[in-house]
mmCIF file of C-alpha atoms and ligand atoms in Angstrom:
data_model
loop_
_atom_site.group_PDB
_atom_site.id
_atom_site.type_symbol
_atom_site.label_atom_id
_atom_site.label_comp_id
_atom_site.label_asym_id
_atom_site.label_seq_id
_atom_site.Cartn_x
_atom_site.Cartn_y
_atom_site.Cartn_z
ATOM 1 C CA UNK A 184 -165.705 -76.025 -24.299
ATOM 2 C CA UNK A 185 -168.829 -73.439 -23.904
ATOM 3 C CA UNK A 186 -172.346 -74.748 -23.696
ATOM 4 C CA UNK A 187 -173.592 -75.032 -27.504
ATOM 5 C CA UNK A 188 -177.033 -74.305 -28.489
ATOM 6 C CA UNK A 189 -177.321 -77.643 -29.552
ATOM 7 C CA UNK A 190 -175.762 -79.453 -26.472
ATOM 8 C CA UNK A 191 -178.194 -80.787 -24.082
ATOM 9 C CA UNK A 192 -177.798 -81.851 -20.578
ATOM 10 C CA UNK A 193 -176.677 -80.777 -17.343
ATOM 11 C CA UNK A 194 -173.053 -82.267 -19.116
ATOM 12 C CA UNK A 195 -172.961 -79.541 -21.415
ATOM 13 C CA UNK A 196 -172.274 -76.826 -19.086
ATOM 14 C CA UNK A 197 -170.110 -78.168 -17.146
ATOM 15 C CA UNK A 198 -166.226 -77.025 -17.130
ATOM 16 C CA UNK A 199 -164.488 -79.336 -14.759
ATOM 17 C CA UNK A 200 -161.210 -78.042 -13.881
ATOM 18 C CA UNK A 201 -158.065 -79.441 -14.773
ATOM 19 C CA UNK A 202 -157.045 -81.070 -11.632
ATOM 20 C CA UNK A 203 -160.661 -82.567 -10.730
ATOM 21 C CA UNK A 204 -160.452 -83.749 -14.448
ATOM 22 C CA UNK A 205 -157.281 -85.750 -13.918
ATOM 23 C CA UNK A 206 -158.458 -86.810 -9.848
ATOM 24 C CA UNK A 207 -162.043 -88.380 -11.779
ATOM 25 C CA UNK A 208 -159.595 -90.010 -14.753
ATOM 26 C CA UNK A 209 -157.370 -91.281 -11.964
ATOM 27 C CA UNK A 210 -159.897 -92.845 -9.766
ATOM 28 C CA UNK A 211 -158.624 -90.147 -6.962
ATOM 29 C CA UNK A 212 -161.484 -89.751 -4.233
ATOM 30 C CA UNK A 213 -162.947 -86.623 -4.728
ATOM 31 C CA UNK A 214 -165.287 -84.007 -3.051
ATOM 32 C CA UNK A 215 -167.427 -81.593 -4.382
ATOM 33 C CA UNK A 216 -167.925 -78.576 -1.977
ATOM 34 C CA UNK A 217 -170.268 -76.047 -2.120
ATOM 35 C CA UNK A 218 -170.482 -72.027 -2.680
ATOM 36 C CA UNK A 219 -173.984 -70.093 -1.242
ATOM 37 C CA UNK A 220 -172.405 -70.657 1.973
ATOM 38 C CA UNK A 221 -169.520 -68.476 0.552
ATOM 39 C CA UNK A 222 -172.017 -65.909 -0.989
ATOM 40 C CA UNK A 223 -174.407 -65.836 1.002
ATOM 41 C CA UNK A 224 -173.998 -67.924 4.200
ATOM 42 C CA UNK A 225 -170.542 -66.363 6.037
ATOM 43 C CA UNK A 226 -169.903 -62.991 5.671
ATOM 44 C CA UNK A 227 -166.044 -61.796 4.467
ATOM 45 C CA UNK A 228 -163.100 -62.438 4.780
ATOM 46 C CA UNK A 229 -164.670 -65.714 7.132
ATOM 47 C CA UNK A 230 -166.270 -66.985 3.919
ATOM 48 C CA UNK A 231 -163.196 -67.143 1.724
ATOM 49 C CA UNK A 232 -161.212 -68.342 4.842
ATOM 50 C CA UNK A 233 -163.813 -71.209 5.453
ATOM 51 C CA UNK A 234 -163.550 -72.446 1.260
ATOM 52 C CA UNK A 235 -159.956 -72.570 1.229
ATOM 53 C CA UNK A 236 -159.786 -74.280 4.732
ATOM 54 C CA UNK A 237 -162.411 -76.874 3.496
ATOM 55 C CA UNK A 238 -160.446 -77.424 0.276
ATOM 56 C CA UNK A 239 -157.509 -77.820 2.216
ATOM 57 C CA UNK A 240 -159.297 -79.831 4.579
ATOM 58 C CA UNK A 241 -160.068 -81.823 1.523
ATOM 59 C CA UNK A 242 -156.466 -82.651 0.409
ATOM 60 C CA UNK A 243 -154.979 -83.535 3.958
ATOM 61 C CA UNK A 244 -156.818 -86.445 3.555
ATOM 62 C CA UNK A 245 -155.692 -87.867 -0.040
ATOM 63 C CA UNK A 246 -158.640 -86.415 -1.980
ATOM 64 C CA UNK A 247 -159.198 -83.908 -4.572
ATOM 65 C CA UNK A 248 -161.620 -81.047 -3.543
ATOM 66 C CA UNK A 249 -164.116 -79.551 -6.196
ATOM 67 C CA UNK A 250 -165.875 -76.214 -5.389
ATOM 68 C CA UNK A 251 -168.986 -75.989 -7.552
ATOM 69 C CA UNK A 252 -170.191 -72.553 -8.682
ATOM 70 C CA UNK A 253 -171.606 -70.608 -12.154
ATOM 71 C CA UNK A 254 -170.193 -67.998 -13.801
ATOM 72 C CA UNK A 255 -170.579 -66.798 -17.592
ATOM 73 C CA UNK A 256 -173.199 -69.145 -17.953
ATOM 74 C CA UNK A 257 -170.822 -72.321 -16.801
ATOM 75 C CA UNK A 258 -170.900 -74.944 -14.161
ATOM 76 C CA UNK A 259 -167.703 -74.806 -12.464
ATOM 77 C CA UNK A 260 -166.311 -77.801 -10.859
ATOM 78 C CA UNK A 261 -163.266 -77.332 -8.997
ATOM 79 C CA UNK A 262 -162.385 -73.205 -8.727
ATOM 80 C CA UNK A 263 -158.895 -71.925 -8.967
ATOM 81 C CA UNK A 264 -157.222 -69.388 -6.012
ATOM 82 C CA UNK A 265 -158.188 -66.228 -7.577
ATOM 83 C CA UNK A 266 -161.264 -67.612 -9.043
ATOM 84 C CA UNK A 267 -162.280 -68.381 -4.985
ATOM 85 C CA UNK A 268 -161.252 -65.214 -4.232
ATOM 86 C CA UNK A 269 -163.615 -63.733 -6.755
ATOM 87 C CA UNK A 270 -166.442 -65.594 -5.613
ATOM 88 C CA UNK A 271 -166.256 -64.695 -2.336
ATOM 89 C CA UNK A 272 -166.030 -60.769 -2.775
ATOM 90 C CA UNK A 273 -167.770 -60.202 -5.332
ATOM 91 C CA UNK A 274 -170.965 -58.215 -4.892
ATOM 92 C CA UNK A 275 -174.547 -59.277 -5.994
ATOM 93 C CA UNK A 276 -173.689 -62.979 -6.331
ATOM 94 C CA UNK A 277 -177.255 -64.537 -7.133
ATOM 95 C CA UNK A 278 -178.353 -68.194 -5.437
ATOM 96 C CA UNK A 279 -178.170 -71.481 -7.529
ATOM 97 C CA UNK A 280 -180.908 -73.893 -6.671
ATOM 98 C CA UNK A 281 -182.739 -76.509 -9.020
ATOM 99 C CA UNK A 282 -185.278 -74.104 -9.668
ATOM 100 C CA UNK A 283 -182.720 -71.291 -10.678
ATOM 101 C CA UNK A 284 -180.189 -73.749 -12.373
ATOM 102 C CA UNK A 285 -181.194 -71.934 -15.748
ATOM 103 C CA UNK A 286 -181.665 -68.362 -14.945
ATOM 104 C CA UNK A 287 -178.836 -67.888 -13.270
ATOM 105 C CA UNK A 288 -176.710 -69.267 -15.680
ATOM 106 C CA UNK A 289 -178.702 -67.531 -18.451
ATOM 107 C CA UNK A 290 -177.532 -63.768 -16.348
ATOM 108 C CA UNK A 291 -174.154 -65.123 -17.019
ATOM 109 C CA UNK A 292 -172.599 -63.873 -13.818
ATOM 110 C CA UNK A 293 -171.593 -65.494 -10.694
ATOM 111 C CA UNK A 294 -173.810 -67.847 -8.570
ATOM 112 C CA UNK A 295 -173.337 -69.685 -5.296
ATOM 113 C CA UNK A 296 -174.891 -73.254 -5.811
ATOM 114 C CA UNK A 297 -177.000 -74.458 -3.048
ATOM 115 C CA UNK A 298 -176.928 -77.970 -1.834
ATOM 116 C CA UNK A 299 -179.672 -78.730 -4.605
ATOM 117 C CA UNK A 300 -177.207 -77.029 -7.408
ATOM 118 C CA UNK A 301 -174.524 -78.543 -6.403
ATOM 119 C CA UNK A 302 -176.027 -82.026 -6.192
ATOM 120 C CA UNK A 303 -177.232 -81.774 -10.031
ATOM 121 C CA UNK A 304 -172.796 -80.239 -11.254
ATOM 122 C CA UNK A 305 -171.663 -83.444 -8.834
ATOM 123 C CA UNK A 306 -173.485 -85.928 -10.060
ATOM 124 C CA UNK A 307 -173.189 -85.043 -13.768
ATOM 125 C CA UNK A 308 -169.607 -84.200 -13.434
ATOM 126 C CA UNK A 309 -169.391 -88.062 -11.879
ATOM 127 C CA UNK A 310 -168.603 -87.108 -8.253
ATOM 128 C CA UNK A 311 -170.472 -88.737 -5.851
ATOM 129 C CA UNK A 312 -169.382 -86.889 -2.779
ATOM 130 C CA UNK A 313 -170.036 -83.846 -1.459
ATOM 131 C CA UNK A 314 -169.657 -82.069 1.980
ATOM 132 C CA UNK A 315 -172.092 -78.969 3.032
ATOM 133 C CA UNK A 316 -172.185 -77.090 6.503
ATOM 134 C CA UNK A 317 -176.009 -77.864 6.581
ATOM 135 C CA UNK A 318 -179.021 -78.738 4.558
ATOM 136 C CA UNK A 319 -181.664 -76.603 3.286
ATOM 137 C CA UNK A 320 -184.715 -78.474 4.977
ATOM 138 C CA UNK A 321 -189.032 -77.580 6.151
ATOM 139 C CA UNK A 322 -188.809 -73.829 7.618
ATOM 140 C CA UNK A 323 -190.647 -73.490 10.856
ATOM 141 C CA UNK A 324 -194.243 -72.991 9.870
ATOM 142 C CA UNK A 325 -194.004 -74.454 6.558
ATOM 143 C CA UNK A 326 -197.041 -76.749 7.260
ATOM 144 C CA UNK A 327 -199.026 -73.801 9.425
ATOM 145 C CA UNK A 328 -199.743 -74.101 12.644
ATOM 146 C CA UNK A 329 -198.570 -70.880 15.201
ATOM 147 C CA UNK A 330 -196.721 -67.943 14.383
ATOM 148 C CA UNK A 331 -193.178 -68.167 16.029
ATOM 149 C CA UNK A 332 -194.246 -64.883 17.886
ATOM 150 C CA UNK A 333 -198.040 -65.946 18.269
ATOM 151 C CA UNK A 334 -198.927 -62.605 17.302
ATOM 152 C CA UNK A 335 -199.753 -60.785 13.580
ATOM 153 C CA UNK A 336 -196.086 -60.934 12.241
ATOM 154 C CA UNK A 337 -196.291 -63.690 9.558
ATOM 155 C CA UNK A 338 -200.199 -62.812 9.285
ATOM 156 C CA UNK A 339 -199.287 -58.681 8.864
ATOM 157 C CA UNK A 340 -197.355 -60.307 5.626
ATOM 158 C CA UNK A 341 -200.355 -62.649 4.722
ATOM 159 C CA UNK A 342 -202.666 -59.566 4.814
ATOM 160 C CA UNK A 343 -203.035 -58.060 7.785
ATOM 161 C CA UNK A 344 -205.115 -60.948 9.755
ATOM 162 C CA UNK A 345 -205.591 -59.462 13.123
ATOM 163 C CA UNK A 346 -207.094 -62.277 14.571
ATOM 164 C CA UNK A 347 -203.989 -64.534 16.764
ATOM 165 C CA UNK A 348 -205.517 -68.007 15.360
ATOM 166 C CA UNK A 349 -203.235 -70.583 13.590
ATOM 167 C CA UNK A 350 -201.120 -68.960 10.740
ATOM 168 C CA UNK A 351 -201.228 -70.345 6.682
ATOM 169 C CA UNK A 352 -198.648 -72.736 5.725
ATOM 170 C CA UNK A 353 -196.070 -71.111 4.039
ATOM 171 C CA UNK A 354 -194.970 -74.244 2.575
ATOM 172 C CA UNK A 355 -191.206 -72.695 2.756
ATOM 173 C CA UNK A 356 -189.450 -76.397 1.959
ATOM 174 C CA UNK A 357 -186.172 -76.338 0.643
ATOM 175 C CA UNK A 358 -185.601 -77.813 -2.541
ATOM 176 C CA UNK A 359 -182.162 -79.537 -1.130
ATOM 177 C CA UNK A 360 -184.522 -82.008 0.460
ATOM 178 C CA UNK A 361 -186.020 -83.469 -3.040
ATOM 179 C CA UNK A 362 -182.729 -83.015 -4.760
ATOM 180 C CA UNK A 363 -181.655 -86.088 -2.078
ATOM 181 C CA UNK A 364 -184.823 -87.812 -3.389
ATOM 182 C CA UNK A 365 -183.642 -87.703 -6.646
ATOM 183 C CA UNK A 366 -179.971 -87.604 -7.214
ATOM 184 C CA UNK A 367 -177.403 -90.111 -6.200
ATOM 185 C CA UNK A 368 -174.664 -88.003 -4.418
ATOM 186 C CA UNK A 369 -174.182 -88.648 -0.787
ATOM 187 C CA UNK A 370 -173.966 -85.252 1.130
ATOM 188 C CA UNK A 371 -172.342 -84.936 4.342
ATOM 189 C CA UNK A 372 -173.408 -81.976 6.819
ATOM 190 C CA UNK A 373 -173.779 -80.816 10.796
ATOM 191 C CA UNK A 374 -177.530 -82.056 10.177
ATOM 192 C CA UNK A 375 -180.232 -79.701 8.852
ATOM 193 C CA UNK A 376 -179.702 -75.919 9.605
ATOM 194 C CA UNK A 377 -181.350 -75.752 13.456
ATOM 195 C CA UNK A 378 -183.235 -72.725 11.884
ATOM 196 C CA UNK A 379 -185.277 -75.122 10.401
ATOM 197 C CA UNK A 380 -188.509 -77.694 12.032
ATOM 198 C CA UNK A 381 -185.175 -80.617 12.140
ATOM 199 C CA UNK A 382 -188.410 -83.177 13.174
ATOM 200 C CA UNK A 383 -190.199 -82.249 9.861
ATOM 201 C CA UNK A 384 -187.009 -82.683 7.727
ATOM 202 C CA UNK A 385 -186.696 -85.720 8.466
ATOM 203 C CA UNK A 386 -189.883 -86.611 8.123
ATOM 204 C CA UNK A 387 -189.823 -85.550 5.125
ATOM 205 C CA UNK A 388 -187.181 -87.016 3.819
ATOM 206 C CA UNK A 389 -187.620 -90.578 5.461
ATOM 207 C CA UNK A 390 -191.174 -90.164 3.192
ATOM 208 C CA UNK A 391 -189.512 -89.352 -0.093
ATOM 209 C CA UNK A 392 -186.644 -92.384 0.846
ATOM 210 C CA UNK A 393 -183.387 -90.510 1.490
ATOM 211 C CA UNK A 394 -181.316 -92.104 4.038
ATOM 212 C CA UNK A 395 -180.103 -89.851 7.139
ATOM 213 C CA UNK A 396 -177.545 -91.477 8.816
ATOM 214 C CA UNK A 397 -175.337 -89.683 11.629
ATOM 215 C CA UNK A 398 -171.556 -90.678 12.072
ATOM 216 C CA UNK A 399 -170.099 -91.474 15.468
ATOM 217 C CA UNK A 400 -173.209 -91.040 18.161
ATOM 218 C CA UNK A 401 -177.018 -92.040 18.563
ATOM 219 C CA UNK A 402 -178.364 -88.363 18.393
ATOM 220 C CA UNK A 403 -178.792 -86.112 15.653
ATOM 221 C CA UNK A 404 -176.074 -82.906 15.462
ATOM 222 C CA UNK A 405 -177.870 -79.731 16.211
ATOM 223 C CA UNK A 406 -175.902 -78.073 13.384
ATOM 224 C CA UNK A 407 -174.607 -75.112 15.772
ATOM 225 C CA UNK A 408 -174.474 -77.372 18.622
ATOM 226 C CA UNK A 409 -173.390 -81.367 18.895
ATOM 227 C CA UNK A 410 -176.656 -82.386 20.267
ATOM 228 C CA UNK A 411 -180.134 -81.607 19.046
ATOM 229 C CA UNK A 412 -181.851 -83.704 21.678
ATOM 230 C CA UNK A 413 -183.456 -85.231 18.277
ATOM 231 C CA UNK A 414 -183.007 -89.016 18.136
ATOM 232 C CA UNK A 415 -180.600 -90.103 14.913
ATOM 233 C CA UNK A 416 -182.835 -91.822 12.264
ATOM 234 C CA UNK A 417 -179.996 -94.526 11.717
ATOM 235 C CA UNK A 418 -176.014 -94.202 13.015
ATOM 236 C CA UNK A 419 -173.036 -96.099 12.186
ATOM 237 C CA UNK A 420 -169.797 -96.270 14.249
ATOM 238 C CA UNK A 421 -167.498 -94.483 12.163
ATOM 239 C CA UNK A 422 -165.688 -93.358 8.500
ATOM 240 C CA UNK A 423 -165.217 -96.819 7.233
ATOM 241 C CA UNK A 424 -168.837 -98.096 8.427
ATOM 242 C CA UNK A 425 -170.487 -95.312 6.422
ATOM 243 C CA UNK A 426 -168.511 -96.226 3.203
ATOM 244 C CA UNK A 427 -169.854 -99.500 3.416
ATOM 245 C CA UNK A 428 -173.601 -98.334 4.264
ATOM 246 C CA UNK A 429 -172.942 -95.479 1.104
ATOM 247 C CA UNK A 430 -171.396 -98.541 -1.034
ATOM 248 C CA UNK A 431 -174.375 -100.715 -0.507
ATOM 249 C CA UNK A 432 -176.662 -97.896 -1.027
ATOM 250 C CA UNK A 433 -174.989 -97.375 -4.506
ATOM 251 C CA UNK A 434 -175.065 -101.137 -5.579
ATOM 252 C CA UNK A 435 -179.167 -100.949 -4.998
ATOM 253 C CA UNK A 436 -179.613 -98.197 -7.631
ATOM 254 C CA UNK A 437 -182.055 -96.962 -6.067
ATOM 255 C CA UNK A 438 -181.212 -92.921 -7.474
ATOM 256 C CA UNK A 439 -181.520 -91.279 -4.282
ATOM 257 C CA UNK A 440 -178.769 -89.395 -2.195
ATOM 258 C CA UNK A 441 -178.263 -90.199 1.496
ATOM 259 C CA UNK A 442 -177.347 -87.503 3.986
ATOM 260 C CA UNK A 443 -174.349 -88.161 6.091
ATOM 261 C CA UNK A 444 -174.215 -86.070 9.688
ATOM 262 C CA UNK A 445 -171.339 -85.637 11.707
ATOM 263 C CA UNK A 446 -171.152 -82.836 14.795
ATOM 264 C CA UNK A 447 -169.517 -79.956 15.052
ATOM 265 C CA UNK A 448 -166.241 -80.133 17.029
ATOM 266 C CA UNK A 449 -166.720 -79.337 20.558
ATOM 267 C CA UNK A 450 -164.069 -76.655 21.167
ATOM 268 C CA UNK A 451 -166.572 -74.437 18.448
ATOM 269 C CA UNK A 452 -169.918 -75.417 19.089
ATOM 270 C CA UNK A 453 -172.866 -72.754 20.184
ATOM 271 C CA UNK A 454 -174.237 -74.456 23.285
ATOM 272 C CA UNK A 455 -177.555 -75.431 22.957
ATOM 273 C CA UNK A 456 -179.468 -73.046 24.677
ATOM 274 C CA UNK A 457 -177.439 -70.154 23.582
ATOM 275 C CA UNK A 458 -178.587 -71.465 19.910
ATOM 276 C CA UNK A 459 -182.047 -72.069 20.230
ATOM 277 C CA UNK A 460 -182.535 -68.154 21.976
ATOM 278 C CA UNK A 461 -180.662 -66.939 18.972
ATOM 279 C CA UNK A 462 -182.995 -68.832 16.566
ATOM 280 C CA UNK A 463 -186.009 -67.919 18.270
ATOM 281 C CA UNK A 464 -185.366 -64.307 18.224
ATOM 282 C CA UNK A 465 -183.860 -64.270 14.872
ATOM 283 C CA UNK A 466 -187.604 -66.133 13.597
ATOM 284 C CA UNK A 467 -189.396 -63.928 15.769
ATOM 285 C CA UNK A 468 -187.583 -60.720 13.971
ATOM 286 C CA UNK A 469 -187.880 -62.622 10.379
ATOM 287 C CA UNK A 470 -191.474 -62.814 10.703
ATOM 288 C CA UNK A 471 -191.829 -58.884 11.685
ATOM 289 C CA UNK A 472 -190.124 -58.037 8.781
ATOM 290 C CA UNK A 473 -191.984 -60.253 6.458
ATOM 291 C CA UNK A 474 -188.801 -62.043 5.006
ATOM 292 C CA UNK A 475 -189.402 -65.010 3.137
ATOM 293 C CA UNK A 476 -188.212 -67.213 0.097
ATOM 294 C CA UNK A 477 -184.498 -67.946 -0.966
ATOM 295 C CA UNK A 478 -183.895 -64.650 1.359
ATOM 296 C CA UNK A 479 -184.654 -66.077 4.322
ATOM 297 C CA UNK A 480 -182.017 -68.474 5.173
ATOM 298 C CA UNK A 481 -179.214 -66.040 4.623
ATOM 299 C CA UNK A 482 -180.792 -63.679 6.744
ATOM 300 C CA UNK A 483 -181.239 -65.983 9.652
ATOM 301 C CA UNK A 484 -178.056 -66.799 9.232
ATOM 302 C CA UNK A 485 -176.657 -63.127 9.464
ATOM 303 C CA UNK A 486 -178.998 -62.467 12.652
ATOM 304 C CA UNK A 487 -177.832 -65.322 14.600
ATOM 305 C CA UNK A 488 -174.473 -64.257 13.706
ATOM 306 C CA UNK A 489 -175.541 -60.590 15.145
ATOM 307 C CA UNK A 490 -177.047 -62.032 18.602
ATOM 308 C CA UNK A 491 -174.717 -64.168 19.215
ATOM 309 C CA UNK A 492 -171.809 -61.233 18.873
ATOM 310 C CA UNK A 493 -170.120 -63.855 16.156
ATOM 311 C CA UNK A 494 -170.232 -67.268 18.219
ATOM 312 C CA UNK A 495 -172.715 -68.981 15.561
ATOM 313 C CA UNK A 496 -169.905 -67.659 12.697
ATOM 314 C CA UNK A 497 -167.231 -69.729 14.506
ATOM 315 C CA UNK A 498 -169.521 -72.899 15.038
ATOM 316 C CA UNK A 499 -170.516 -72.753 11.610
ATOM 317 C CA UNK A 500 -167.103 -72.271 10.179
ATOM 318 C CA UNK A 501 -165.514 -75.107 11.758
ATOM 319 C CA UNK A 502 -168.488 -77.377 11.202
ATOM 320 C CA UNK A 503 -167.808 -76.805 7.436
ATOM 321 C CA UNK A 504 -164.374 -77.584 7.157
ATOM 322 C CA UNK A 505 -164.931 -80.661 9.875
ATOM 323 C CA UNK A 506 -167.582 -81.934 7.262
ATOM 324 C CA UNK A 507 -165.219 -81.267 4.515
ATOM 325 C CA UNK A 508 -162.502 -83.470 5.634
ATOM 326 C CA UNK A 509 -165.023 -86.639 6.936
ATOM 327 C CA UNK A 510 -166.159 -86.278 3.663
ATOM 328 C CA UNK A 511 -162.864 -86.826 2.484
ATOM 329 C CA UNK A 512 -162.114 -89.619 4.953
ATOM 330 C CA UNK A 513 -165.064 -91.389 3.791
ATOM 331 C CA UNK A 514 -164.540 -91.052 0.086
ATOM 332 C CA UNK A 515 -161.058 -92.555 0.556
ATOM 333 C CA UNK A 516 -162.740 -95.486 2.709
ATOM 334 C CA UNK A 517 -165.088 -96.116 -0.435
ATOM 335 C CA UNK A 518 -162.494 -96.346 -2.879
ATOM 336 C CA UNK A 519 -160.390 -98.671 -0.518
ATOM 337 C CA UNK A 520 -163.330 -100.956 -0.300
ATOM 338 C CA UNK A 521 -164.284 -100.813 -3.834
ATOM 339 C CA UNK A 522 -160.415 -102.093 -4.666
ATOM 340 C CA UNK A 523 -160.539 -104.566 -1.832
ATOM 341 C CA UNK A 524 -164.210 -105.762 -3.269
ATOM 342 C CA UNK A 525 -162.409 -106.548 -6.682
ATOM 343 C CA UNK A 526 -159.727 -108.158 -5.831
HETATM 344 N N1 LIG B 230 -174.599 -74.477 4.976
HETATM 345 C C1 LIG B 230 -174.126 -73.405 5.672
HETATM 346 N N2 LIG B 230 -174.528 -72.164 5.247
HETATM 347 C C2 LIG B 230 -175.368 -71.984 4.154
HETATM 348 C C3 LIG B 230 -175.852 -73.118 3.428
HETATM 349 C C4 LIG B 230 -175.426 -74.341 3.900
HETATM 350 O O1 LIG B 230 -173.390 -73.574 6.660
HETATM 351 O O2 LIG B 230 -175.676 -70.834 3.803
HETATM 352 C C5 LIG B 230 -176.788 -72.938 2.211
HETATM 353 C C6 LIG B 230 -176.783 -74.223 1.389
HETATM 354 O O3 LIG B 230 -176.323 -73.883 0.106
HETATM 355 C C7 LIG B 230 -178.220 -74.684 1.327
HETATM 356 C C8 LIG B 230 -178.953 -73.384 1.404
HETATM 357 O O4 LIG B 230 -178.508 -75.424 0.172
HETATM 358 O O5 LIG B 230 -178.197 -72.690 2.418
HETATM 359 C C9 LIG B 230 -180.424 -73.588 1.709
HETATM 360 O O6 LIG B 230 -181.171 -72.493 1.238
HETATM 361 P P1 LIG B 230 -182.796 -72.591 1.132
HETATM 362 O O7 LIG B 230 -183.257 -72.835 2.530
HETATM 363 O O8 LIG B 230 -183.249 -71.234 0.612
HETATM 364 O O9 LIG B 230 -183.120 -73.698 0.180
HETATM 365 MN MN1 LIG B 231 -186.900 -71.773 0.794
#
């Protein structure tokens, strides 16, 4: 079925593939996953060797995976082998977000969809599930305040300030964080990318009433690293906990995601300090070079990879396929306690 002039609705350009049809029909757990971090997050052959991991990841644990990407001008939910393989060589790939949901499917070729994009094909395709490595969130310097190098770098893009006094907001705030105001898909990540002000997201997103709960410790996951030193905004034990926190959360209706965290596993994490130098450089270097926009995350992403001779590609590689399968663990908890709740 191809979207239709006439055919309104997120629904109507959807094309669900075959097996996530029957997994939906079924009442099979499933769990959407997915794709900037294949176009523009990893760099090949790690990217395509992260998406099938996660899918497999996915299906280890009695659920159906759904990878979530545009091409031709459709929303596809749930990618084949060589259609993965496409995705993740294929050059000029744009970037899916809420506010590009229509021009890049009006270009008609192939998009990664963010966290934001891939909320919107989950939720309309009726998947409520959906595993990330992080979260778009508030870039450093969003809301003003100094320059990460407290000299001209952001102001040499603002217009050559000369003066070292607090830099403009850049109000740089991804728009993953009101997608989990708005849509009712829980997301599970490694917390928010520690590129970002973490304090700020979650700020933010305690104001506009998304849940961020972390899985298994007190402290929030420093994305590249376990620990964050950031206190978690709420925790629960384990898997079966956060079904029944995420089932709860679904009864109130309330329309709003929650975000799930869970740490990367310890034999691949970035150690803390290692991280933050890496970040700090990589913002420093950003700034100089006046990047900014959707372009900015996947080129902090790339630098870190560069300083930290490949560590931060191995932290963030695992972290996605660990997310991937609690996701899966956790949609399989929710459907157990759906059938045992009525019974
Ligand atoms: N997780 C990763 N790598 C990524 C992303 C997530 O491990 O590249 C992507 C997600 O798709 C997220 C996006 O939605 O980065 C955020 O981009 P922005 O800050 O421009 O909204
Ligand atoms: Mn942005």
């Amino acid at each position: 079925m191809s979207p239709t002039a006439s055919a309104t609705g997120v629904a109507a350009f959807l094309h669900v593939s075959p097996p996530v049809r029957d997994a939906l029909a079924s009442g099979t757990p499933v769990v959407a996953l997915e794709s900037t971090l294949v176009t523009h997050g990893l760099p090949y052959p790690e990217n395509l060797a992260v998406a099938r991991a996660a899918e497999d990841a996915v299906r280890a644990e009695g659920a159906v995976p759904a990878t979530v990407a545009i091409r031709s001008g459709r929303i596809l939910v749930g990618l084949g082998h060589d259609e993965l393989a496409e995705l993740a060589t294929v050059r000029g790939a744009r970037k899916a977000s809420r506010p590009t949901l229509a021009a890049t499917l009006a270009a008609g070729a192939w998009a990664g969809t963010t966290v934001s994009a891939t909320m919107i094909a989950a939720a309309a395709a009726g998947i409520g599930m959906f595993a990330t490595g992080g979260i778009g969130g508030v870039h450093r310097g969003a809301f003003g305040g100094p320059a990460p190098t407290g000299t001209a770098g952001a102001a040499g893009a603002a217009g050559g300030r000369a003066d070292a006094g607090p830099e403009p907001p850049t109000l740089d705030v991804s728009s993953d964080l009101a997608e989990l105001a708005r849509t009712p898909v829980a997301v599970v990540c490694a917390g928010p990318k520690a590129i970002l002000d973490v304090p700020l997201t979650l700020e933010y997103l305690e104001t506009h009433g998304v849940p961020v709960v972390v899985v298994g410790t007190d402290e929030m996951p420093g994305f590249y690293s376990r620990r964050s030193g950031i206190p978690a905004p709420a925790s629960v034990p384990d898997e079966a906990a956060a079904a029944v926190l995420l089932a709860t959360h679904r009864r109130l209706g309330l329309g709003s995601g929650v975000l799930l965290c869970v740490p990367v596993p310890a034999e691949d994490e970035l150690p803390l300090e290692d991280a933050r130098a890496a970040i700090a450089r990589a913002t420093i270097e950003a700034d100089a070079a006046g990047v900014h926009g959707p372009a900015l995350t996947p080129w902090l992403l790339a630098r870190v990879a560069a300083i930290t001779e490949g560590a931060s590609v191995r932290a963030n590689t695992a972290l996605i396929v660990n997310d991937a399968r609690m996701a899966a663990r956790i949609a399989v908890a929710l459907e157990r306690h759906r059938s045992e709740d009525t019974q």
